[in-house]
Short mmCIF file of C-alpha atoms in Angstrom, two decimals:
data_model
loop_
_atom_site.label_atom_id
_atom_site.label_comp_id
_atom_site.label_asym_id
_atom_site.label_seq_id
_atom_site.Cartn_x
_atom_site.Cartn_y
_atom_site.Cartn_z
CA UNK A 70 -28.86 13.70 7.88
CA UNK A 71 -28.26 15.22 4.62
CA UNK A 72 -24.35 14.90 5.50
CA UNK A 73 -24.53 11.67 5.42
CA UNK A 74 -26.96 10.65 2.57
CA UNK A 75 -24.37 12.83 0.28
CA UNK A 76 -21.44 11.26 1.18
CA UNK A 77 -22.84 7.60 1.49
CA UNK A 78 -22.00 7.94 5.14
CA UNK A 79 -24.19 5.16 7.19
CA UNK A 80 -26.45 7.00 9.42
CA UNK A 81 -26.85 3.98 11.68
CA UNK A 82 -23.04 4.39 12.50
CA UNK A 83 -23.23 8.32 13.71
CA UNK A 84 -21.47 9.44 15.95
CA UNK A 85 -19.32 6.20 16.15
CA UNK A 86 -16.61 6.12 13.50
CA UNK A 87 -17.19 7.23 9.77
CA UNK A 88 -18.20 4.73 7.89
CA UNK A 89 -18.89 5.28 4.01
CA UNK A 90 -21.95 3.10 3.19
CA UNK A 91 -20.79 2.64 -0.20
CA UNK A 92 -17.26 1.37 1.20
CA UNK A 93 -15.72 -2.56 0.05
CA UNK A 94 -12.90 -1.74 2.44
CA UNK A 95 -13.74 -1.97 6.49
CA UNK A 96 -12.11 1.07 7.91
CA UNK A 97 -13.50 4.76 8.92
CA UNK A 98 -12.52 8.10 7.76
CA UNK A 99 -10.11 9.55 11.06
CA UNK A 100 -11.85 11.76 12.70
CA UNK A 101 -9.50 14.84 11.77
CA UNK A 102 -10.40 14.52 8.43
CA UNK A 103 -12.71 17.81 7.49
CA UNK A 104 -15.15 17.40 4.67
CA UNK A 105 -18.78 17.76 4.63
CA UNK A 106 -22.51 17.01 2.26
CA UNK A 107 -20.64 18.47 -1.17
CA UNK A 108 -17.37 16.26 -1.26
CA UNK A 109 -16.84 12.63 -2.29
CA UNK A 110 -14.69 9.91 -0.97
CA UNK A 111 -14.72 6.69 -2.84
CA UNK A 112 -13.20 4.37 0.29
CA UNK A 113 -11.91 4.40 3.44
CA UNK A 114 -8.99 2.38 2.19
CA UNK A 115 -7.55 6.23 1.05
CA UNK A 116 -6.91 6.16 4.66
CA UNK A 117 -4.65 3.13 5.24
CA UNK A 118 -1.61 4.87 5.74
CA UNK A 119 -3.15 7.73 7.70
CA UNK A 120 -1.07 8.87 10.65
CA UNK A 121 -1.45 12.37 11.37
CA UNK A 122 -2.14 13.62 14.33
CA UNK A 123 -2.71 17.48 13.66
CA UNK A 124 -6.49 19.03 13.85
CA UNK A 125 -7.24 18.91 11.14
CA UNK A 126 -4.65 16.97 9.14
CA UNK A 127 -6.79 16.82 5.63
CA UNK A 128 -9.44 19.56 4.82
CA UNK A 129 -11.73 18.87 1.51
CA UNK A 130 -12.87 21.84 -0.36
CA UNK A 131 -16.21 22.68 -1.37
CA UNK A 132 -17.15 19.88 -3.95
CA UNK A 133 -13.84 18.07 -3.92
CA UNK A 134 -13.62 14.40 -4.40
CA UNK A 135 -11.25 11.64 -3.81
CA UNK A 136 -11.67 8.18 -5.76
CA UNK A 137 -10.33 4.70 -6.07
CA UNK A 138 -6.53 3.87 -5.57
CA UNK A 139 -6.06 7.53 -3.87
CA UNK A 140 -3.44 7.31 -1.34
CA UNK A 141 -3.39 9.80 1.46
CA UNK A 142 0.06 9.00 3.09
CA UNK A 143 0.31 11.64 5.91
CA UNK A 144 3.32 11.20 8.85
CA UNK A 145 2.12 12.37 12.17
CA UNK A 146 2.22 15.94 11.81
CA UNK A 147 1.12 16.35 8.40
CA UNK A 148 -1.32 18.48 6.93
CA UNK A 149 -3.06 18.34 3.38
CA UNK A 150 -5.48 21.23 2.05
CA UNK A 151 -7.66 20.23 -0.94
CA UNK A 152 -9.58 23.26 -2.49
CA UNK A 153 -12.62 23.71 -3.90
CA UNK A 154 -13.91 21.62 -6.83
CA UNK A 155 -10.65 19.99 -6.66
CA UNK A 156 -10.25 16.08 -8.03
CA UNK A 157 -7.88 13.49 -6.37
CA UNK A 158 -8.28 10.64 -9.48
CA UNK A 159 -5.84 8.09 -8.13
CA UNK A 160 -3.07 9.95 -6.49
CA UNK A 161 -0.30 9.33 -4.08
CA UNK A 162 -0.20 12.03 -1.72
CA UNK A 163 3.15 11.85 0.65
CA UNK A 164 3.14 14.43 3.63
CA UNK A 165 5.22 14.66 6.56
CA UNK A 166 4.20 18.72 6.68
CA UNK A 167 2.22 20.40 4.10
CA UNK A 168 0.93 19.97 0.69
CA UNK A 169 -1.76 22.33 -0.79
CA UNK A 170 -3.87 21.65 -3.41
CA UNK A 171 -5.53 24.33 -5.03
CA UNK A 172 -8.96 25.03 -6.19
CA UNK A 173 -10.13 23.30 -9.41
CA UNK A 174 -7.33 21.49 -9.67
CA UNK A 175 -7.19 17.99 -11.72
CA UNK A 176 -4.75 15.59 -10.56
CA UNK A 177 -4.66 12.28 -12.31
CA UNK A 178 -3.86 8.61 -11.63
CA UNK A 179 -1.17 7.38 -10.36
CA UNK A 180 0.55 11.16 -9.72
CA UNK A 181 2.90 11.54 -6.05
CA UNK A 182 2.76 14.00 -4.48
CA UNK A 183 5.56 14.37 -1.98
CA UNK A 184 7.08 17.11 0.59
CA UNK A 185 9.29 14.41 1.79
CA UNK A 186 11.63 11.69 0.01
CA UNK A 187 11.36 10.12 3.33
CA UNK A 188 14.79 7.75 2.47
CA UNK A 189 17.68 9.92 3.35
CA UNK A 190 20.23 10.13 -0.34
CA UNK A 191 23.20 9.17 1.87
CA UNK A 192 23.83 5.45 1.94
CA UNK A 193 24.18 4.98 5.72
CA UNK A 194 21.66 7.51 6.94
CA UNK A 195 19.18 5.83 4.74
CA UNK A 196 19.98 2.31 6.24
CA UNK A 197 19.46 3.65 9.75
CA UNK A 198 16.03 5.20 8.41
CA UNK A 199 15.35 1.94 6.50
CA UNK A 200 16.01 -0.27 10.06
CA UNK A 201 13.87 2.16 12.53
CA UNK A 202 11.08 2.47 9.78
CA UNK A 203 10.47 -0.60 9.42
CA UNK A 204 9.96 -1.15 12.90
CA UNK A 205 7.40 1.66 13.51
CA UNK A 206 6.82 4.61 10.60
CA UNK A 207 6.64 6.99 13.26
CA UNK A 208 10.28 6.37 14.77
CA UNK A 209 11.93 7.43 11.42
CA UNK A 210 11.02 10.79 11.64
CA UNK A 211 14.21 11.84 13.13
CA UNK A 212 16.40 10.46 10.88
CA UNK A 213 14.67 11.95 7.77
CA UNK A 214 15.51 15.04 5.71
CA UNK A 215 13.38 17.55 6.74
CA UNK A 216 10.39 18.00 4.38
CA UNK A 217 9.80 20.53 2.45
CA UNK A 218 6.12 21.65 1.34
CA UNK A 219 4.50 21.24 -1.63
CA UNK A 220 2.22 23.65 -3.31
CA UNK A 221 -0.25 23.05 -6.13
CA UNK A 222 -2.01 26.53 -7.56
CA UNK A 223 -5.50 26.75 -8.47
CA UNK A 224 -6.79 25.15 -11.41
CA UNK A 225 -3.56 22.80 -12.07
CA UNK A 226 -3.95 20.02 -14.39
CA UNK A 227 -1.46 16.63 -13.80
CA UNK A 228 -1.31 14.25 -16.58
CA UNK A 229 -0.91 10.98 -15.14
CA UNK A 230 2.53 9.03 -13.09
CA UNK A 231 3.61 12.78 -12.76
CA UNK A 232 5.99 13.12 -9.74
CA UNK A 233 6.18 16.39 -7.72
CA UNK A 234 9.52 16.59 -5.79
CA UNK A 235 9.78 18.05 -2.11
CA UNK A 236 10.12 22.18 -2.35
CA UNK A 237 8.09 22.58 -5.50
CA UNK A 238 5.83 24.74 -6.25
CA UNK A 239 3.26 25.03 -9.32
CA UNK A 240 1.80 27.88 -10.67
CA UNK A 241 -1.97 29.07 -11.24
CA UNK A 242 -3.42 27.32 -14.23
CA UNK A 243 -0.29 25.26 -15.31
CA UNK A 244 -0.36 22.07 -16.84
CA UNK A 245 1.84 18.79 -16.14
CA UNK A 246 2.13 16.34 -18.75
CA UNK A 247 2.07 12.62 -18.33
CA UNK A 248 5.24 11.24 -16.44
CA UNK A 249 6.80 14.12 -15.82
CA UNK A 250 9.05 14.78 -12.63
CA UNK A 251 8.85 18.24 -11.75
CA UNK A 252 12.32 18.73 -9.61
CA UNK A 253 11.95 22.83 -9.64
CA UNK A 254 9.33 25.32 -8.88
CA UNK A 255 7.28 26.44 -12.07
CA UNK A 256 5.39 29.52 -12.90
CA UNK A 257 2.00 30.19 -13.63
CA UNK A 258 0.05 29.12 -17.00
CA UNK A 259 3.05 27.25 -18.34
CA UNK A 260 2.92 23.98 -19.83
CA UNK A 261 5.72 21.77 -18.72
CA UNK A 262 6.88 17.96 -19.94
CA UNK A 263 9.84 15.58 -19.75
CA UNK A 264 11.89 14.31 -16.72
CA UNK A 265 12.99 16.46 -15.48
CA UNK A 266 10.36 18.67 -16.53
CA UNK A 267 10.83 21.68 -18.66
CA UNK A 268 8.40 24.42 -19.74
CA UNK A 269 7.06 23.73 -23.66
CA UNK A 270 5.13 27.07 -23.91
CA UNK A 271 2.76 29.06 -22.13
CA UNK A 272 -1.29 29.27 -21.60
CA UNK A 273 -3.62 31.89 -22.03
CA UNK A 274 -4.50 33.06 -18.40
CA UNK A 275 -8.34 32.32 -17.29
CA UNK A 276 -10.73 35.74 -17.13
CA UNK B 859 6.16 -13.04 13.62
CA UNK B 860 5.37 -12.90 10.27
CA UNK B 861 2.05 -11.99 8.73
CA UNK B 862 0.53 -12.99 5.33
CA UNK B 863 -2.51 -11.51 7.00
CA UNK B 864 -4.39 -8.56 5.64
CA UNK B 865 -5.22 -5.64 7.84
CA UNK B 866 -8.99 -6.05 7.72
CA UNK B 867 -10.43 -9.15 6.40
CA UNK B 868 -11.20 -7.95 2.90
CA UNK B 869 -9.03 -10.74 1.28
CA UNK B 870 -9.21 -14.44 2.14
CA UNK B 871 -5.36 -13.90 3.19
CA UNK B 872 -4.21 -17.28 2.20
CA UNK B 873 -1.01 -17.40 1.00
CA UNK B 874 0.23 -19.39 -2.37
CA UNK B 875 1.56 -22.32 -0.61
CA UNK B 876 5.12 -21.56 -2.38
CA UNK B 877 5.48 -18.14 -0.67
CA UNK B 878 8.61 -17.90 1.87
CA UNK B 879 8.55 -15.42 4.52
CA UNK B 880 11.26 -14.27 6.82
CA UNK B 881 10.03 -13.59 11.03
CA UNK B 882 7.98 -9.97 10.95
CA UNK B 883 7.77 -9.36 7.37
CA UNK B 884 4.69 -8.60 6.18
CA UNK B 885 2.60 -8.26 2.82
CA UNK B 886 -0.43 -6.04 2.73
CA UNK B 887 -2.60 -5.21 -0.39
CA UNK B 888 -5.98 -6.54 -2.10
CA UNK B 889 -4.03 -7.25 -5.70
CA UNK B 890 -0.44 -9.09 -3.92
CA UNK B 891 -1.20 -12.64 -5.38
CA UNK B 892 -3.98 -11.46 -7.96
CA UNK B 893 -1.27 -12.24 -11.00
CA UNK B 894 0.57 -15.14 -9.37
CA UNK B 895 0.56 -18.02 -11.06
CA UNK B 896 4.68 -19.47 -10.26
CA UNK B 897 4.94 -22.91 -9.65
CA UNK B 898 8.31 -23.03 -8.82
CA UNK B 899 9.16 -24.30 -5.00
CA UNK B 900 9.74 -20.89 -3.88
CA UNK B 901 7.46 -19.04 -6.09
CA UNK B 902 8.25 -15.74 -3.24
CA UNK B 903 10.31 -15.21 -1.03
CA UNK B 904 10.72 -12.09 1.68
CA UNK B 905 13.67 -12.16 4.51
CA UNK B 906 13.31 -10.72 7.72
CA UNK B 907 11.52 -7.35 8.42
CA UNK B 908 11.02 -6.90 4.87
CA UNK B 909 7.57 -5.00 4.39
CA UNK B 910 5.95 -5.49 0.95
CA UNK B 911 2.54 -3.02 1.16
CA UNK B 912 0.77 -2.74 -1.85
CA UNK B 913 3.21 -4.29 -4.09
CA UNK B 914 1.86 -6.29 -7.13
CA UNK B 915 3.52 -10.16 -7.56
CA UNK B 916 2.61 -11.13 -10.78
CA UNK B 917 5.19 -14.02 -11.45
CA UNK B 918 4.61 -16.82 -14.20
CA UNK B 919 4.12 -20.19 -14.20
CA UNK B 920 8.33 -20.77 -14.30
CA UNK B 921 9.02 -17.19 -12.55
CA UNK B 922 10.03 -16.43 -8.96
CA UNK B 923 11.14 -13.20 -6.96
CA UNK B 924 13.65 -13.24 -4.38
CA UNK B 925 13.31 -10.49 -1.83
CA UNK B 926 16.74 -10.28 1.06
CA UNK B 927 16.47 -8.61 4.42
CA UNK B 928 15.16 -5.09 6.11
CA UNK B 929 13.55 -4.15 2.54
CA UNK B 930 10.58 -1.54 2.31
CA UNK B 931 8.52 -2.49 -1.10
CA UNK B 932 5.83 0.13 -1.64
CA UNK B 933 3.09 -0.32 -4.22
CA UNK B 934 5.51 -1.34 -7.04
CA UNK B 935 4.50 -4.03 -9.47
CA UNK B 936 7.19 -6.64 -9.86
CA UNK B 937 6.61 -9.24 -13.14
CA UNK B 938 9.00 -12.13 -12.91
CA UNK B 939 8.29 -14.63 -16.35
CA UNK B 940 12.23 -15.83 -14.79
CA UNK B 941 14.07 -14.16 -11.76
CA UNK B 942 13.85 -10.93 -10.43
CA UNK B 943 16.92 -10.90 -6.66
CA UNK B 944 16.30 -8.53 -4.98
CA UNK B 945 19.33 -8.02 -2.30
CA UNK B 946 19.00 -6.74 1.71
CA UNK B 947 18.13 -2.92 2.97
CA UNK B 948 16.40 -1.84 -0.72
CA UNK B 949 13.89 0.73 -1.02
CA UNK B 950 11.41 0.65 -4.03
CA UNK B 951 8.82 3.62 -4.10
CA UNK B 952 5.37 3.89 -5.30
CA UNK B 953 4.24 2.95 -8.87
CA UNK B 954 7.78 1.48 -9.82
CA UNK B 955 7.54 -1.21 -12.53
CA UNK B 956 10.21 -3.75 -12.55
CA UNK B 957 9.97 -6.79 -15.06
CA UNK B 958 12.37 -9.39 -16.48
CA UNK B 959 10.68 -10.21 -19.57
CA UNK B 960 9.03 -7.72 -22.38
CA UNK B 961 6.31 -10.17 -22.29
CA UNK B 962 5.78 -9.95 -26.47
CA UNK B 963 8.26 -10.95 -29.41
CA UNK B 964 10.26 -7.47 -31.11
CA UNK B 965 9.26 -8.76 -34.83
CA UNK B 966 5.97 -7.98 -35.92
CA UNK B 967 5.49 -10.66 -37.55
CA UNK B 968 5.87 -12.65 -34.18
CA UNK B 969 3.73 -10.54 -32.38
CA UNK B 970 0.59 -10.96 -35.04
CA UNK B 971 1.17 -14.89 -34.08
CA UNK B 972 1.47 -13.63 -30.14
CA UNK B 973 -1.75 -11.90 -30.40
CA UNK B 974 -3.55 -14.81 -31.71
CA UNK B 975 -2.12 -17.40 -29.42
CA UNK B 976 -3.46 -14.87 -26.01
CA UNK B 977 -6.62 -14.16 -27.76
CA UNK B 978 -9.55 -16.34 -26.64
CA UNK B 979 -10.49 -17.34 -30.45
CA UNK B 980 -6.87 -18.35 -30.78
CA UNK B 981 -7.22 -22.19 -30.36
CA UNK B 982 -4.92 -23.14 -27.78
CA UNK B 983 -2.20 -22.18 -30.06
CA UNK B 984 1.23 -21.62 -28.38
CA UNK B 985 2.81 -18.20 -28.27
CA UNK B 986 6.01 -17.75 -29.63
CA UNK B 987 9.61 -17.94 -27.71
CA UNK B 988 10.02 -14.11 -25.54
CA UNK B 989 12.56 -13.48 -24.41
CA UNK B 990 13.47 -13.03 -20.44
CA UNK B 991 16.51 -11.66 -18.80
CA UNK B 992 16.75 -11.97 -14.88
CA UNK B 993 16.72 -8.83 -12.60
CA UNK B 994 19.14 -8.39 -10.10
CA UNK B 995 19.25 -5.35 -7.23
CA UNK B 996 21.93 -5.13 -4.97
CA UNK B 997 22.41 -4.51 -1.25
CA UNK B 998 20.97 -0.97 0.30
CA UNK B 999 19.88 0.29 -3.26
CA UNK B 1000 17.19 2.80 -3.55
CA UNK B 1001 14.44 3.05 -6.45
CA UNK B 1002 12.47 6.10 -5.89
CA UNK B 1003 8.47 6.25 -7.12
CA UNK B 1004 7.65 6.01 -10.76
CA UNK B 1005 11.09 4.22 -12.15
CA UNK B 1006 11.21 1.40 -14.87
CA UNK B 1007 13.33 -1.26 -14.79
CA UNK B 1008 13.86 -3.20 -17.35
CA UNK B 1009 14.83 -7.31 -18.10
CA UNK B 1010 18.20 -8.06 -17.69
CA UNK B 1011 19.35 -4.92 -15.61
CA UNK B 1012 21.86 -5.66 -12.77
CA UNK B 1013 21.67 -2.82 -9.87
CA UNK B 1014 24.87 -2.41 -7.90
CA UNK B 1015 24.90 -2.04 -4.45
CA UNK B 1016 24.21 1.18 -2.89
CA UNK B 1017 22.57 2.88 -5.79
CA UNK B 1018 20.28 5.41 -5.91
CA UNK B 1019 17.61 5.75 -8.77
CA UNK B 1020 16.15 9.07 -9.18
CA UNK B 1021 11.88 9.59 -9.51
CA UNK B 1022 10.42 8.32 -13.00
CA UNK B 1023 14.18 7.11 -14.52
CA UNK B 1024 13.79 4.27 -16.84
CA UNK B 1025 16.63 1.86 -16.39
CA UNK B 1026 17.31 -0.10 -19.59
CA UNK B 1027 21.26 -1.15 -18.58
CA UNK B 1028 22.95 -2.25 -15.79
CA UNK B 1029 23.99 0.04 -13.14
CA UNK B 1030 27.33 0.26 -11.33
CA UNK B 1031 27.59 -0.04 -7.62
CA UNK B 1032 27.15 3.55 -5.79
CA UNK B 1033 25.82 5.19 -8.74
CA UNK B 1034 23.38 8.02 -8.50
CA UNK B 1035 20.45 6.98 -11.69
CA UNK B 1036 18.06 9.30 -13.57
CA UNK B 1037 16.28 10.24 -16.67
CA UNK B 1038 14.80 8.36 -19.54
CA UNK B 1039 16.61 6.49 -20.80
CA UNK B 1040 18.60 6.42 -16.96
CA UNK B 1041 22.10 7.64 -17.32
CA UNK B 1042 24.50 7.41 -14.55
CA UNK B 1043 26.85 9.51 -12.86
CA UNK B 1044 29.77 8.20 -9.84
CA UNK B 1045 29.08 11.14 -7.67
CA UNK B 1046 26.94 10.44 -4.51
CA UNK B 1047 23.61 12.31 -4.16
CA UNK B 1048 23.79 15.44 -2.44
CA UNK B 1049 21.23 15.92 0.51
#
């Protein structure tokens, strides 16, 4: 009961699918999908892209939240891990494995996320993707790079229409400036700008 | 078969009568139409297979966008005031901005009278001449998330734009595209 007054969840629809009372968009929240009473999710349309089949395929930390014009855009084995206090403002989150999101972490509008470029580089490998993709997401999968995970330290900060390439990683406490395209991994408590992105200087670390 | 519909009956999903599209392409998105306003026969057009999901149409009254074949669109805007071709087997990624006008005059002197003219104690006035520049993409190019691309740009075939360039000149065929402002290089992508 209280589960579902937090997260605007209509009680009338329990156990059916999970509706979010609050929700302009007529869908449900899949049902391997892990949150509970202290997260938020502003709609179910988040979710229109939603393949994955793993259990669980997107865990919400303690307190996290995901609002408007998030997109969680997870192939069928894909996994996402939001931590705790953690805020999805907007983001495009692209997963065909794993992408970890750290505790506290601020990620702002417009901001992808992605472990996989999903188009092969090669011109004719990425016409054969483009044909079978187009016909059903799922069939592509074998003619795709292999994707390479993503992970986001605690208490990250991404200024907004960041990109985060496939195989990076970002420190603890680091901070991503508007537009930038990080293309290489990056330490903790550095401050880092530009496409591609470079470090500018360094932060004090937290106590 | 080809679907204007929406997934789930949150939109009316009528299409602008002047919307062309190919057998099994589809649009999806609540904001698709919100900025059309072409009036041009073909105001849209998609050929076959191409998926537009979440992508943004705002064309002008005069504007239209012509989409080929086996294209995956994927919440990009696209902002035609004249043209914007787009060829067969091209892949635009999320958040890309294309546009074949600037929308507002260089001089500032021009752009005091623009302001006036779209402000709603401006009278009716008419804005002054801006300029536009059609947009052309070749065959099998790919635009990855968070480019720019700017009026009069032509795209080459087989292209590939790197994340968050900002393309301000036309592109060769086969070149491999990044940075802002883009610069090109001949030598095909590794990976």
């Amino acid at each position: 009961m209280e589960l579902s007054r937090a997260v605007g969840m209509s009680e009338t629809s329990m156990p059916g699918p999970r509706k979010l009372a609050h929700d302009w968009f007529d869908g449900s929240i899949p049902d391997n999908v892990s949150f509970d009473a202290s997260n938020y999710i502003d709609s179910s349309y988040s979710f229109r892209r939603f393949r994955s089949q793993r259990k669980p395929a997107l865990v919400l930390g303690h307190g996290s939240a995901i609002y408007t014009n998030t997109t969680l855009d997870l192939g069928h084995s894909a996994q996402v891990r939001v931590g705790a206090f953690a805020l999805l403002n907007g983001a495009k989150i692209i997963c065909d494995e794993e992408i970890t999101i750290g505790n506290y972490c601020l990620i702002s509008w417009n901001v992808v996320l992605m472990d996989n470029f999903r188009a092969p580089k090669k011109l004719i490998r990425r016409r054969a993707y483009l044909d079978a993709v187009l016909r059903n997401p799922d069939s592509a999968a074998s003619l795709q790079d292999p994707p390479r995970p993503v992970t986001i330290g605690s208490n990250v900060w991404i200024g907004h229409d960041a990109v985060v390439l496939p195989g990076v990683s970002i420190g603890t406490g680091s901070v991503i400036g508007a537009r930038a395209v990080v293309d290489a991994s990056l330490p903790n408590y550095c401050v880092a700008i530009g496409n591609p992105a470079r470090i500018i200087r360094f932060l004090a670390a937290a106590s | 078969m080809s679907s204007g519909e929406t997934r789930s009956g949150w939109s009316d999903g009528l299409l602008p009568a002047n919307v062309r599209l190919g057998s099994e392409s589809r649009i999806a998105g609540p904001d698709a139409f919100k900025r059309f306003f072409s009036k041009c026969d073909v105001g849209l057009s998609l050929g076959d297979r191409t998926c537009a999901d979440g992508v943004r149409f705002a064309i002008g009254e005069s504007g239209r966008i012509l989409v080929g074949a086996d294209c995956y669109l994927d919440d990009c805007i696209l902002l035609a005031e004249q043209e914007i071709r787009i060829g067969h087997h091209v892949i635009i990624g999320w958040n890309t901005t294309i546009s074949d006008s600037d929308f507002h005059p260089l001089a500032p002197a021009e752009r005091v009278l623009d302001a006036i003219a779209l402000s709603p104690a401006g009278g009716g006035r008419p804005r002054p001449a801006i300029i536009c520049r059609p947009v052309t993409i070749g065959d099998d190019v790919y635009i990855g998330p968070a480019c720019t691309i700017l009026k009069g740009v032509e795209i080459g075939s087989g292209a590939y734009i790197e994340p968050g360039s900002v393309v301000t000149r036309s592109i060769p065929a086969l070149a491999h595209v990044r940075g802002n402002p883009a610069t090109w290089s001949s030598a095909e992508p590794s990976g």
